[in-house]
Short mmCIF file of C-alpha atoms in Angstrom, two decimals:
data_model
loop_
_atom_site.label_atom_id
_atom_site.label_comp_id
_atom_site.label_asym_id
_atom_site.label_seq_id
_atom_site.Cartn_x
_atom_site.Cartn_y
_atom_site.Cartn_z
CA MET A 1 160.91 126.05 118.04
CA ALA A 2 162.14 123.57 120.01
CA PHE A 3 164.57 121.33 120.48
CA PRO A 4 165.59 118.12 121.45
CA THR A 5 169.03 117.99 123.37
CA LEU A 6 171.47 115.00 121.86
CA PHE A 7 174.85 113.72 122.98
CA ARG A 8 176.11 111.55 120.48
CA SER A 9 179.43 110.60 122.04
CA LEU A 10 177.82 109.18 125.30
CA ASP A 11 174.84 108.39 123.31
CA ALA A 12 176.12 106.13 120.86
CA VAL A 13 178.13 103.79 124.27
CA ALA A 14 174.50 103.88 125.07
CA ARG A 15 173.02 102.75 122.55
CA ALA A 16 174.99 100.00 123.17
CA LEU A 17 173.17 99.20 126.19
CA PRO A 18 170.20 96.27 126.58
CA PHE A 19 168.70 98.71 128.65
CA HIS A 20 168.74 101.86 129.59
CA LEU A 21 171.15 103.60 132.08
CA ASN A 22 168.48 104.63 134.68
CA GLU A 23 167.21 100.64 135.23
CA THR A 24 169.98 99.60 137.82
CA ASP A 25 168.75 96.43 138.81
CA LYS A 26 169.35 94.64 135.22
CA VAL A 27 173.17 96.13 136.53
CA ASN A 28 172.76 94.65 139.44
CA ARG A 29 171.79 91.60 138.66
CA ALA A 30 174.22 91.38 135.80
CA PHE A 31 177.16 92.47 137.66
CA ARG A 32 175.70 88.99 139.62
CA ARG A 33 176.39 86.85 137.17
CA TRP A 34 179.85 88.18 135.97
CA ARG A 35 180.78 87.50 140.00
CA ARG A 36 178.89 84.07 139.71
CA THR A 37 179.92 82.45 136.80
CA ASP A 38 182.97 85.26 134.78
CA ALA A 39 180.76 85.56 131.81
CA ALA A 40 182.22 87.51 128.87
CA GLN A 41 179.02 89.03 127.96
CA ALA A 42 178.31 89.55 131.93
CA LEU A 43 181.20 91.89 132.14
CA TYR A 44 180.42 93.45 129.08
CA VAL A 45 177.13 94.24 130.04
CA VAL A 46 178.81 95.94 133.17
CA ASP A 47 181.08 97.74 131.52
CA LEU A 48 178.76 99.45 129.21
CA TRP A 49 176.99 100.87 132.13
CA THR A 50 180.03 101.57 134.33
CA TYR A 51 181.98 103.47 131.25
CA CYS A 52 178.10 105.23 131.04
CA PHE A 53 177.22 105.55 134.38
CA VAL A 54 180.47 107.50 135.75
CA ARG A 55 180.50 109.40 131.76
CA ARG A 56 177.14 111.30 133.12
CA TYR A 57 177.60 111.61 136.35
CA PHE A 58 180.99 114.02 135.31
CA LEU A 59 179.76 115.58 132.77
CA VAL A 60 176.43 116.85 135.23
CA LYS A 61 179.17 118.15 137.86
CA PHE A 62 180.83 119.62 135.56
CA SER A 63 178.27 121.08 133.93
CA ARG A 64 176.37 122.06 137.02
CA ASP A 65 179.43 124.17 138.36
CA PRO A 66 181.83 126.63 137.44
CA ALA A 67 184.85 125.37 139.68
CA CYS A 68 185.31 122.55 137.21
CA GLY A 69 188.10 122.97 134.44
CA GLY A 70 187.67 121.93 131.16
CA ALA A 71 187.52 118.80 128.76
CA ALA A 72 190.65 117.58 129.64
CA ASP A 73 190.34 117.33 133.56
CA LEU A 74 186.74 116.25 132.82
CA GLU A 75 188.58 112.91 130.53
CA GLU A 76 190.51 112.92 133.17
CA LEU A 77 188.57 112.28 136.48
CA ILE A 78 186.55 109.42 134.08
CA GLU A 79 189.57 107.43 133.11
CA GLN A 80 190.39 107.80 136.41
CA VAL A 81 187.18 106.91 138.16
CA TYR A 82 186.89 103.70 135.61
CA ALA A 83 190.01 102.84 136.23
CA ARG A 84 189.51 102.56 139.67
CA VAL A 85 186.40 100.79 139.44
CA GLN A 86 188.00 98.27 137.74
CA GLU A 87 190.21 97.37 139.99
CA HIS A 88 188.27 97.20 143.16
CA ARG A 89 184.42 95.66 142.03
CA SER A 90 185.66 91.99 142.61
CA THR A 91 185.88 93.77 146.52
CA VAL A 92 182.06 94.49 147.12
CA ALA A 93 180.91 92.71 149.20
CA ASP A 94 177.17 93.49 148.39
CA THR A 95 177.10 91.63 144.61
CA THR A 96 172.91 93.81 144.86
CA ARG A 97 174.36 97.25 145.17
CA TYR A 98 177.53 97.64 142.41
CA ALA A 99 175.65 100.24 140.91
CA SER A 100 175.23 102.38 144.68
CA TRP A 101 178.63 101.87 145.14
CA VAL A 102 179.83 103.11 142.02
CA SER A 103 177.96 105.88 143.30
CA VAL A 104 179.61 106.38 146.02
CA VAL A 105 183.04 106.29 144.08
CA CYS A 106 181.53 108.60 141.81
CA LYS A 107 180.81 111.07 144.57
CA ASN A 108 184.11 110.70 146.61
CA ALA A 109 186.01 110.84 143.13
CA PHE A 110 183.91 114.65 142.87
CA LEU A 111 184.79 116.21 145.94
CA ASN A 112 189.00 114.79 146.15
CA TYR A 113 188.75 117.05 142.75
CA LEU A 114 187.13 119.99 143.70
CA ARG A 115 188.44 120.01 147.05
CA SER A 116 192.04 120.08 144.92
CA LEU A 117 190.45 123.38 142.64
CA THR A 118 189.65 124.66 146.46
CA PRO A 119 192.02 127.87 146.29
CA THR A 120 193.25 128.55 149.69
CA VAL A 121 194.14 132.10 151.09
CA SER A 122 196.81 133.37 152.54
CA ILE A 123 196.04 136.28 155.46
CA ASP A 124 199.73 137.33 155.78
CA GLN A 125 202.36 137.49 153.23
CA GLU A 126 205.23 135.09 155.56
CA ASN A 127 204.04 132.77 156.95
CA GLY A 128 200.40 133.72 157.57
CA PRO A 129 197.61 130.82 158.11
CA GLN A 130 196.09 129.28 155.69
CA LEU A 131 193.13 129.10 154.69
CA ARG A 132 191.03 127.09 152.91
CA ALA A 133 187.75 127.79 151.51
CA GLU A 134 184.80 126.67 152.24
CA ALA A 135 184.97 123.15 152.00
CA PRO A 136 182.92 122.06 148.43
CA GLU A 137 180.16 118.95 148.57
CA ALA A 138 180.01 116.57 146.15
CA THR A 139 176.22 114.50 145.29
CA LEU A 140 175.29 111.46 144.17
CA ASP A 141 173.90 110.51 140.89
CA ALA A 142 170.16 112.05 140.89
CA GLY A 143 168.37 109.35 139.36
CA LEU A 144 169.81 106.76 141.68
CA VAL A 145 168.91 108.25 144.66
CA TYR A 146 165.26 109.52 143.66
CA GLU A 147 164.30 105.72 142.46
CA GLY A 148 166.10 104.51 145.71
CA LEU A 149 163.96 106.70 148.28
CA ARG A 150 161.25 105.94 145.95
CA GLN A 151 162.29 102.62 146.61
CA ALA A 152 162.84 102.38 150.58
CA VAL A 153 159.55 104.76 151.45
CA ALA A 154 157.62 101.98 148.77
CA ARG A 155 159.27 98.80 151.52
CA LEU A 156 157.68 101.05 154.51
CA PRO A 157 154.04 99.51 156.00
CA GLY A 158 151.35 100.38 153.84
CA TYR A 159 149.98 103.30 156.64
CA LEU A 160 152.89 105.11 157.54
CA ARG A 161 153.80 104.92 152.46
CA GLN A 162 151.80 108.46 152.04
CA ILE A 163 152.68 110.22 154.58
CA ALA A 164 156.24 109.07 153.67
CA ARG A 165 156.19 110.30 150.54
CA LEU A 166 154.22 113.63 151.15
CA ARG A 167 157.08 114.80 153.69
CA LEU A 168 160.56 112.95 152.81
CA LEU A 169 159.85 113.05 148.55
CA GLU A 170 157.70 115.93 148.17
CA ALA A 171 159.26 118.61 151.49
CA CYS A 172 155.76 118.57 151.80
CA SER A 173 155.22 120.47 155.53
CA TYR A 174 153.24 119.15 158.00
CA ARG A 175 150.24 121.39 157.39
CA ASP A 176 150.23 120.41 153.78
CA ILE A 177 150.09 117.16 154.52
CA GLU A 178 147.51 117.73 158.04
CA ARG A 179 145.74 119.36 154.58
CA ILE A 180 146.52 116.62 152.40
CA THR A 181 145.17 113.72 154.40
CA GLY A 182 142.91 114.93 156.79
CA ARG A 183 144.74 113.45 159.96
CA ASP A 184 146.62 115.44 162.62
CA LEU A 185 148.96 116.84 163.18
CA PRO A 186 150.26 114.69 165.99
CA THR A 187 149.75 111.37 164.51
CA ILE A 188 151.96 112.99 161.37
CA ARG A 189 154.58 113.56 163.12
CA SER A 190 154.75 109.70 165.04
CA TYR A 191 154.27 108.26 161.70
CA VAL A 192 157.72 110.65 159.89
CA ASN A 193 159.62 109.93 162.90
CA ARG A 194 158.18 105.68 162.43
CA ALA A 195 158.58 106.15 158.59
CA ILE A 196 162.43 107.79 159.13
CA VAL A 197 163.58 104.93 162.38
CA LYS A 198 162.72 102.61 159.18
CA ILE A 199 164.49 104.13 156.65
CA ARG A 200 167.68 105.13 157.68
CA SER A 201 168.35 101.29 158.31
CA ASP A 202 167.53 100.68 154.75
CA PRO A 203 170.22 99.07 153.28
CA GLN A 204 170.31 100.82 149.79
CA LEU A 205 169.96 104.12 151.37
CA LEU A 206 173.16 102.50 153.60
CA ALA A 207 174.94 102.10 150.59
CA PHE A 208 174.72 105.20 149.37
CA LEU A 209 176.13 106.82 152.93
CA GLY A 210 179.08 104.11 152.20
CA ARG A 211 178.09 101.64 155.16
CA SER A 212 176.75 98.68 155.36
CA MET B 1 167.30 114.92 172.69
CA GLU B 2 168.97 111.61 171.51
CA GLU B 3 165.71 110.88 169.76
CA LYS B 4 165.28 113.98 168.82
CA ILE B 5 168.93 113.89 166.70
CA LEU B 6 168.27 110.56 165.88
CA LEU B 7 165.59 112.35 164.22
CA TYR B 8 166.70 114.85 162.34
CA SER B 9 165.47 114.63 159.33
CA ALA B 10 161.74 115.09 160.19
CA LEU B 11 162.25 118.21 162.58
CA GLU B 12 161.16 121.33 161.58
CA PRO B 13 164.44 123.73 160.97
CA ALA B 14 163.87 126.00 164.08
CA GLU B 15 164.11 122.51 165.88
CA GLN B 16 167.04 121.51 164.23
CA ARG B 17 169.07 124.59 165.43
CA ASP B 18 167.51 123.56 169.16
CA VAL B 19 169.25 120.26 168.50
CA GLU B 20 172.47 122.24 166.65
CA HIS B 21 172.99 123.86 169.81
CA TYR B 22 172.46 121.93 172.47
CA VAL B 23 175.51 118.93 170.58
CA GLN B 24 177.52 122.17 170.25
CA ALA B 25 177.98 121.71 174.44
CA HIS B 26 177.57 118.07 174.02
CA PRO B 27 180.49 116.93 171.77
CA GLU B 28 180.04 113.77 172.59
CA LEU B 29 176.66 113.38 170.21
CA ALA B 30 178.58 115.16 167.25
CA THR B 31 178.83 111.90 165.62
CA MET B 32 174.90 110.49 165.75
CA LEU B 33 174.67 114.95 164.63
CA GLU B 34 177.02 114.45 161.52
CA ASP B 35 175.33 110.81 160.96
CA ALA B 36 172.21 111.86 161.18
CA LYS B 37 172.60 115.17 158.99
CA ALA B 38 174.21 113.49 156.31
CA PHE B 39 170.67 111.50 155.93
CA GLU B 40 168.86 114.32 156.12
CA ARG B 41 171.10 115.10 152.56
CA LEU B 42 170.70 112.20 150.95
CA LEU B 43 167.06 113.29 151.62
CA ARG B 44 167.64 116.08 149.97
CA GLU B 45 169.98 114.89 147.05
CA ALA B 46 166.99 112.89 146.20
CA ARG B 47 164.53 114.68 146.12
CA LEU B 48 166.07 117.21 143.14
CA LEU B 49 164.65 115.20 140.67
CA GLU B 50 161.15 116.43 142.52
CA ALA B 51 161.83 120.39 143.29
CA ASP B 52 159.07 121.96 142.10
CA GLN B 53 161.86 124.78 141.05
CA PRO B 54 164.74 122.39 139.42
CA GLY B 55 167.76 123.40 140.29
CA ASP B 56 171.40 123.02 137.88
CA ASP B 57 171.82 119.58 139.37
CA ALA B 58 168.16 118.60 137.32
CA LEU B 59 168.48 120.56 134.68
CA ALA B 60 171.17 119.17 133.81
CA TYR B 61 170.38 115.25 134.95
CA TYR B 62 167.47 116.24 132.65
CA ALA B 63 169.60 117.52 129.57
CA VAL B 64 172.47 114.47 129.51
CA THR B 65 169.00 111.38 129.99
CA HIS B 66 166.34 112.32 128.88
CA ARG B 67 166.69 111.26 125.37
CA LEU B 68 169.84 109.17 125.85
CA GLY B 69 170.74 105.46 124.32
CA GLY B 70 167.16 104.86 122.97
CA HIS B 71 165.35 103.24 125.68
CA PRO B 72 162.35 104.74 127.55
CA ALA B 73 163.31 106.26 130.33
CA PRO B 74 161.50 104.02 133.41
CA ALA B 75 158.37 105.75 134.10
CA TRP B 76 159.64 107.04 137.62
CA LEU B 77 162.11 108.67 135.91
CA GLN B 78 159.61 110.13 132.91
CA ASP B 79 157.24 111.39 135.14
CA ALA B 80 160.04 113.23 137.06
CA PHE B 81 161.36 114.65 133.31
CA ASP B 82 157.50 115.66 132.37
CA ARG B 83 157.94 117.79 135.27
CA ILE B 84 160.74 119.09 134.49
CA GLU B 85 159.16 119.89 131.25
CA ALA B 86 156.03 121.41 131.97
CA ARG B 87 158.90 123.90 133.69
CA LEU B 88 160.76 124.33 131.16
CA GLN B 89 157.62 125.54 129.35
CA ALA B 90 156.46 128.08 132.08
CA ASP B 91 159.28 129.60 133.03
CA PRO B 92 160.80 131.53 130.28
CA ALA B 93 164.36 132.31 132.54
CA LEU B 94 164.52 128.61 134.07
CA ALA B 95 164.31 127.55 130.25
CA ALA B 96 167.97 130.11 129.93
CA ARG B 97 169.12 128.63 132.63
CA TYR B 98 169.16 124.53 130.90
CA GLU B 99 170.20 125.87 127.27
CA HIS B 100 172.94 127.35 129.03
CA LEU B 101 173.30 124.27 131.40
CA ALA B 102 172.81 122.71 127.64
CA ARG B 103 175.29 124.64 126.58
CA ARG B 104 177.80 124.09 128.42
CA ILE B 105 177.86 119.62 128.50
CA ALA B 106 177.51 120.74 124.36
CA GLU B 107 181.24 122.19 124.46
CA LEU B 108 182.78 120.05 127.15
CA GLU B 109 181.57 116.75 125.56
CA ALA B 110 182.92 118.40 121.99
CA GLY B 111 186.07 116.61 120.31
CA HIS B 112 186.62 113.74 122.75
CA ASP B 113 185.18 110.26 121.24
CA ALA B 114 183.61 108.77 123.65
CA VAL B 115 183.62 105.02 122.00
CA GLU B 116 187.53 105.09 121.34
CA GLN B 117 187.61 106.11 125.03
CA PHE B 118 185.20 102.97 126.18
CA GLU B 119 187.16 100.17 123.42
CA ARG B 120 190.27 101.90 125.10
CA LEU B 121 189.58 101.28 128.98
CA THR B 122 187.95 98.39 128.42
CA GLY B 123 189.22 96.20 125.75
CA HIS B 124 185.49 95.80 123.73
CA ARG B 125 184.62 96.58 120.77
CA LEU B 126 181.31 98.62 120.49
CA PRO B 127 179.45 97.65 117.33
CA PRO B 128 179.11 99.64 114.64
CA SER B 129 176.37 101.89 114.99
CA ALA B 130 173.50 104.29 113.03
CA PRO B 131 175.03 108.39 113.43
CA ALA B 132 172.29 109.81 115.47
CA SER B 133 170.69 111.63 114.21
CA LEU B 134 170.90 114.99 115.43
CA PRO B 135 173.61 117.38 116.00
CA ALA B 136 175.67 117.16 119.18
CA ALA B 137 174.89 121.44 120.20
CA ALA B 138 173.24 122.80 123.19
CA VAL B 139 169.27 124.24 122.19
CA ARG B 140 166.37 125.26 123.72
CA PRO B 141 164.87 122.83 125.73
CA PRO B 142 161.90 119.86 124.16
CA ALA B 143 158.55 121.15 123.86
CA ARG B 144 156.31 118.99 125.40
CA ARG B 145 154.44 119.15 122.11
CA PRO B 146 155.96 117.87 119.34
CA LEU B 147 156.82 115.10 122.48
CA ARG B 148 152.96 114.04 121.47
CA LEU B 149 153.84 115.32 118.02
CA LEU B 150 156.34 112.55 117.51
CA ARG B 151 154.18 109.98 118.52
CA ALA B 152 151.10 110.90 116.87
CA ARG B 153 153.49 110.65 113.91
CA ARG B 154 154.33 107.19 115.11
CA TRP B 155 150.98 105.98 114.39
CA ILE B 156 149.90 107.65 111.11
CA VAL B 157 153.44 106.04 109.90
CA ALA B 158 152.35 102.82 111.75
CA ALA B 159 148.47 103.41 110.23
CA ALA B 160 149.89 104.40 106.54
CA VAL B 161 152.68 101.48 105.79
CA ALA B 162 149.52 99.08 107.57
CA LEU B 163 147.24 100.43 105.20
CA VAL B 164 149.65 100.40 102.75
CA ALA B 165 150.33 96.61 103.20
CA LEU B 166 146.46 96.07 103.30
CA VAL B 167 145.87 97.35 99.71
CA GLY B 168 149.02 95.36 98.96
CA ALA B 169 147.46 91.76 99.98
CA LEU B 170 144.36 93.23 98.60
CA TRP B 171 146.06 93.87 95.45
CA LEU B 172 147.00 90.95 95.57
CA ALA B 173 144.72 88.57 96.29
CA GLY B 174 142.31 90.58 93.66
CA ARG B 175 145.24 89.27 91.57
CA LEU B 176 145.31 85.64 92.61
CA ALA B 177 141.30 85.69 92.29
CA VAL B 178 141.20 86.07 88.51
CA PRO B 179 141.70 83.22 86.53
CA PRO B 180 144.88 83.27 84.26
CA SER B 181 143.41 82.61 80.81
CA HIS B 182 141.61 86.38 82.35
CA ARG B 183 144.84 87.54 82.72
CA LEU B 184 146.00 86.43 79.56
CA ALA B 185 142.97 87.96 77.68
CA ALA B 186 142.73 91.44 79.32
CA LEU B 187 142.11 94.22 76.98
CA ASP B 188 144.24 97.78 77.13
CA PRO B 189 142.88 100.49 74.87
CA ALA B 190 145.86 99.39 72.18
CA ASP B 191 143.38 95.98 72.37
CA PHE B 192 140.90 98.98 70.38
CA GLU B 193 142.52 100.85 67.90
CA ALA B 194 141.36 99.24 64.61
CA GLY B 195 144.35 100.57 61.87
CA ASP B 196 142.65 103.39 60.02
CA LEU B 197 139.99 103.21 62.17
CA ARG B 198 139.52 106.05 64.65
CA LEU B 199 136.79 105.59 67.46
CA ARG B 200 134.08 107.20 68.74
CA SER B 201 131.63 106.10 71.34
CA ALA B 202 129.52 104.69 69.59
CA GLY B 203 125.59 105.19 69.76
CA PRO B 204 122.82 102.87 68.51
CA LEU B 205 123.02 100.39 65.37
CA PRO B 206 121.28 102.35 62.62
CA ALA B 207 119.40 100.14 61.10
CA THR B 208 121.67 98.79 58.81
CA PRO B 209 124.82 98.94 60.78
CA SER B 210 128.43 98.34 58.85
CA ALA B 211 131.14 96.91 59.82
CA ASP B 212 132.57 99.99 61.11
CA ASP B 213 129.52 100.31 62.72
CA ARG B 214 129.32 96.71 64.81
CA TYR B 215 132.65 97.51 65.99
CA ARG B 216 132.67 100.35 67.45
CA GLN B 217 129.37 99.21 69.31
CA ALA B 218 131.55 96.35 71.01
CA VAL B 219 135.12 98.27 71.38
CA ALA B 220 132.10 99.91 73.99
CA LEU B 221 130.56 97.58 75.21
CA LEU B 222 134.38 95.89 76.05
CA ARG B 223 135.52 99.11 77.74
CA GLN B 224 131.79 99.21 80.08
CA ALA B 225 132.23 95.20 80.86
CA ARG B 226 135.41 95.72 83.01
CA THR B 227 134.61 96.60 86.43
CA ALA B 228 137.08 97.27 88.98
CA THR B 229 136.49 98.51 92.82
CA LEU B 230 139.90 100.59 93.71
CA GLY B 231 141.22 99.04 90.71
CA LEU B 232 141.15 95.59 92.95
CA PHE B 233 139.57 92.16 92.06
CA PRO B 234 138.72 93.23 88.29
CA ARG B 235 135.43 91.73 86.76
CA TYR B 236 133.95 91.32 83.14
CA ASP B 237 129.92 91.68 82.34
CA ALA B 238 128.98 87.90 81.49
CA ALA B 239 126.38 89.72 79.57
CA ARG B 240 128.49 92.64 77.50
CA LEU B 241 131.21 89.93 76.71
CA ALA B 242 128.35 87.68 74.95
CA GLU B 243 126.85 91.12 73.17
CA ALA B 244 130.46 91.79 71.93
CA ALA B 245 130.98 88.44 71.03
CA VAL B 246 127.97 88.58 69.09
CA LEU B 247 128.67 91.80 67.40
CA LEU B 248 132.79 90.87 66.72
CA GLU B 249 131.78 87.48 64.51
CA GLY B 250 129.06 89.96 62.83
CA VAL B 251 131.91 92.42 61.60
CA ALA B 252 134.04 89.00 60.70
CA GLY B 253 131.28 87.95 58.78
CA GLN B 254 130.65 90.85 56.81
CA GLU B 255 134.37 92.05 56.36
CA ALA B 256 136.39 90.58 53.52
CA GLU B 257 138.90 87.66 53.84
CA GLY B 258 142.25 89.42 55.30
CA ALA B 259 140.39 92.56 55.73
CA PRO B 260 142.31 94.53 58.70
CA LEU B 261 139.29 95.33 60.01
CA GLN B 262 138.49 91.33 59.96
CA LEU B 263 141.23 89.85 61.73
CA GLU B 264 141.17 93.24 64.10
CA ALA B 265 137.69 91.76 65.31
CA TYR B 266 138.89 87.47 65.53
CA TYR B 267 141.53 88.95 67.19
CA LEU B 268 139.68 91.21 69.88
CA LEU B 269 136.87 87.91 69.51
CA GLY B 270 139.64 85.74 70.70
CA LYS B 271 140.30 87.61 74.11
CA VAL B 272 136.90 88.07 74.89
CA ARG B 273 136.44 84.44 74.33
CA LEU B 274 138.94 83.88 76.91
CA LEU B 275 137.25 86.46 78.86
CA GLN B 276 134.07 84.05 78.78
CA GLN B 277 136.55 81.31 78.96
CA ASP B 278 135.88 79.43 76.17
CA ARG B 279 139.23 78.49 75.14
CA ALA B 280 138.52 75.99 71.75
CA GLY B 281 136.47 79.10 70.30
CA ALA B 282 139.42 82.02 71.38
CA GLU B 283 141.51 78.87 69.61
CA ALA B 284 139.66 78.97 66.79
CA ALA B 285 139.30 82.67 66.09
CA LEU B 286 143.04 83.99 66.74
CA ARG B 287 144.44 81.18 64.56
CA GLN B 288 142.11 82.31 61.82
CA VAL B 289 144.41 85.66 61.96
CA VAL B 290 147.16 84.16 62.34
CA GLU B 291 146.97 82.21 59.27
CA ARG B 292 146.61 85.69 56.95
CA ALA B 293 150.37 86.03 58.51
CA ASP B 294 149.33 90.22 58.52
CA TRP B 295 147.38 92.57 60.79
CA ARG B 296 147.70 90.96 64.70
CA ALA B 297 149.49 87.74 64.09
CA ALA B 298 152.30 88.78 66.00
CA GLU B 299 150.09 89.37 69.34
CA ALA B 300 148.14 86.61 68.07
CA ALA B 301 150.89 83.73 67.93
CA ALA B 302 152.01 85.22 70.88
CA LEU B 303 148.37 84.61 72.48
CA LEU B 304 148.70 81.46 72.00
CA GLU B 305 151.83 80.65 72.95
CA LYS B 306 150.24 81.23 75.95
CA MET B 307 146.98 79.92 76.06
CA ASP B 308 149.80 76.63 75.89
CA ALA B 309 151.05 77.24 77.91
CA LEU B 310 147.87 77.68 80.56
CA PRO B 311 146.45 75.04 83.02
CA GLY B 312 144.11 72.36 81.08
CA GLN B 313 141.08 73.37 81.48
#
C-alpha cells in the first residue's frame, strides 16, 4: 500500500560513506585527523560527507520553498557551496565543529540565493523608491540543530535536564511542565532561565550562530 | 530588563511583546534583543523534527534521509523519524503533503548525476556500487507495518539460512559417519530388479520355497533393513541383513550354475556382505559373478575395484 522513497543519485554517493550522514561526530573526527596529518583517507571521508551534506541541505530547501528555481539552480548552488567549503575549510578555527561550520556556510549561501530571487516592487513608474519584499529566512540543517540542542541539554546539570528538555526541545507550556513534573511554577521558570543562560553559551550552539 | 532580554526564549509570547516594546523605546538594547531572537530562532529550528505536526522542512528532511546511504540512522534521529511516520499514517492530508514534497525532490534529482558531480568536484573516484533496488520516484509515505514486516522477514530469512546450514551439516555428518563400505554397498531400486522377474511384496515363505520365493523374501528384507531419520544418518538392521544373506545363499545354491537368478543373488549377497563389513565374504560372492562374465559382471567388477581402493579393514 505504501512505498519507501529512495533518491538514487544522492544515495549512490552516500553509500560510499562509512557511516550515516547524521553521525557528525565521525566527520568531525575525520576533519581533525585531516587537518593534523593530511591523511588521504581522512580527506576522502570529509569530502564524501561534505558533498552529501551540502546536496541534502539544498534538496530539502529547494523542495519545500516554492520561491526556489529548478534543478539547474540546485546543481549550480551545490557546486558553488562545495567550492566555497573546499576553499575555506583549512581556516576553520574550531576543528571539532566542522559539521556546524559547513551547515552555517550552507545556510548563508541559501539566504543569499533567496535574496537574489526576492523581487523588488516599484510604487511609481518613474524614479519611485524600490521596495523589497519581505526578507527571506533560511534555516540550518534540521537534524544537525536538533542533535546540537539535544546534546546541549544533555550537558546541563541533572536537575535542569528534564525541564530544559520539556521546554526547549518539546516546547511544552509552563502549565504542562507543572503537570508533568509536579514542580511549582516559580521553580520551573527559574530552572528554565538557568538552562537558557547555560545553553546560550554552549559552544555547539554558538557555532550554529556563527559565534565562538 | 536586560535579564529579561537575555531570557527572551523563556518568556511567554505576551512577555516577549513587552520586551520588544521596551527595546523600541531603548534602541541601545536592540543588539542584545537581536542576539536573543537569533537564539530563539535556533531553538525553533531545533524543534522542527520534534513538532507534533511536522512541517515541510521536517517532511522533506525525512523524505531524503530516512533511507539514505544504507547505514542505520542514529537512535535519536530514528526516534524522530518513527514519530513522523506515525503522523503520516494518521493524517492523510499530511501524507499528501509528503507525497508532493517527495515528488518535488525526485524531479530535482532526476537527470543529474551526483556521482559524476562528486567525482568532478573532489577528484575522488567512487567504488562501483550495486544500483539502488528502488526507483527514484516520489511515492506515498512508508507504512509502519511493512517496516516491521521487513525486519521480521530478515529474521525469517536468517532462520531459514541457519536451518539449511544445520541440515547440510547434519547430512554431511551423517555421510561421514557411514563406513566407506556402506556407501559402496548402498542399495538402490535397480539392485532389486532381477532381470525379467517382477518383484512383488513377499509374503511368508511357503513350506517349500522356490528360489524365486527366497529371492523375493531377501529383497523385501533388504528394503526394510535400511532406516534413516529425515534422510540423515542411514543405518542397516543387522538382523535383517543376516536373514537376507541366508536367503540369498539359498538362492545361489538352488539355481543352476551361471543362471541369471544365481548371479543376481551372488551380486546382492556381495553387497550385503559389504554392509556387514565382511570384505572377504563380499569378494567371494562378487568374484562368482565376475568369473561368469555375464549377468551383472560389469557391476560386480566395478564394485571389486572400488573395494580395492578402500582402506584396509
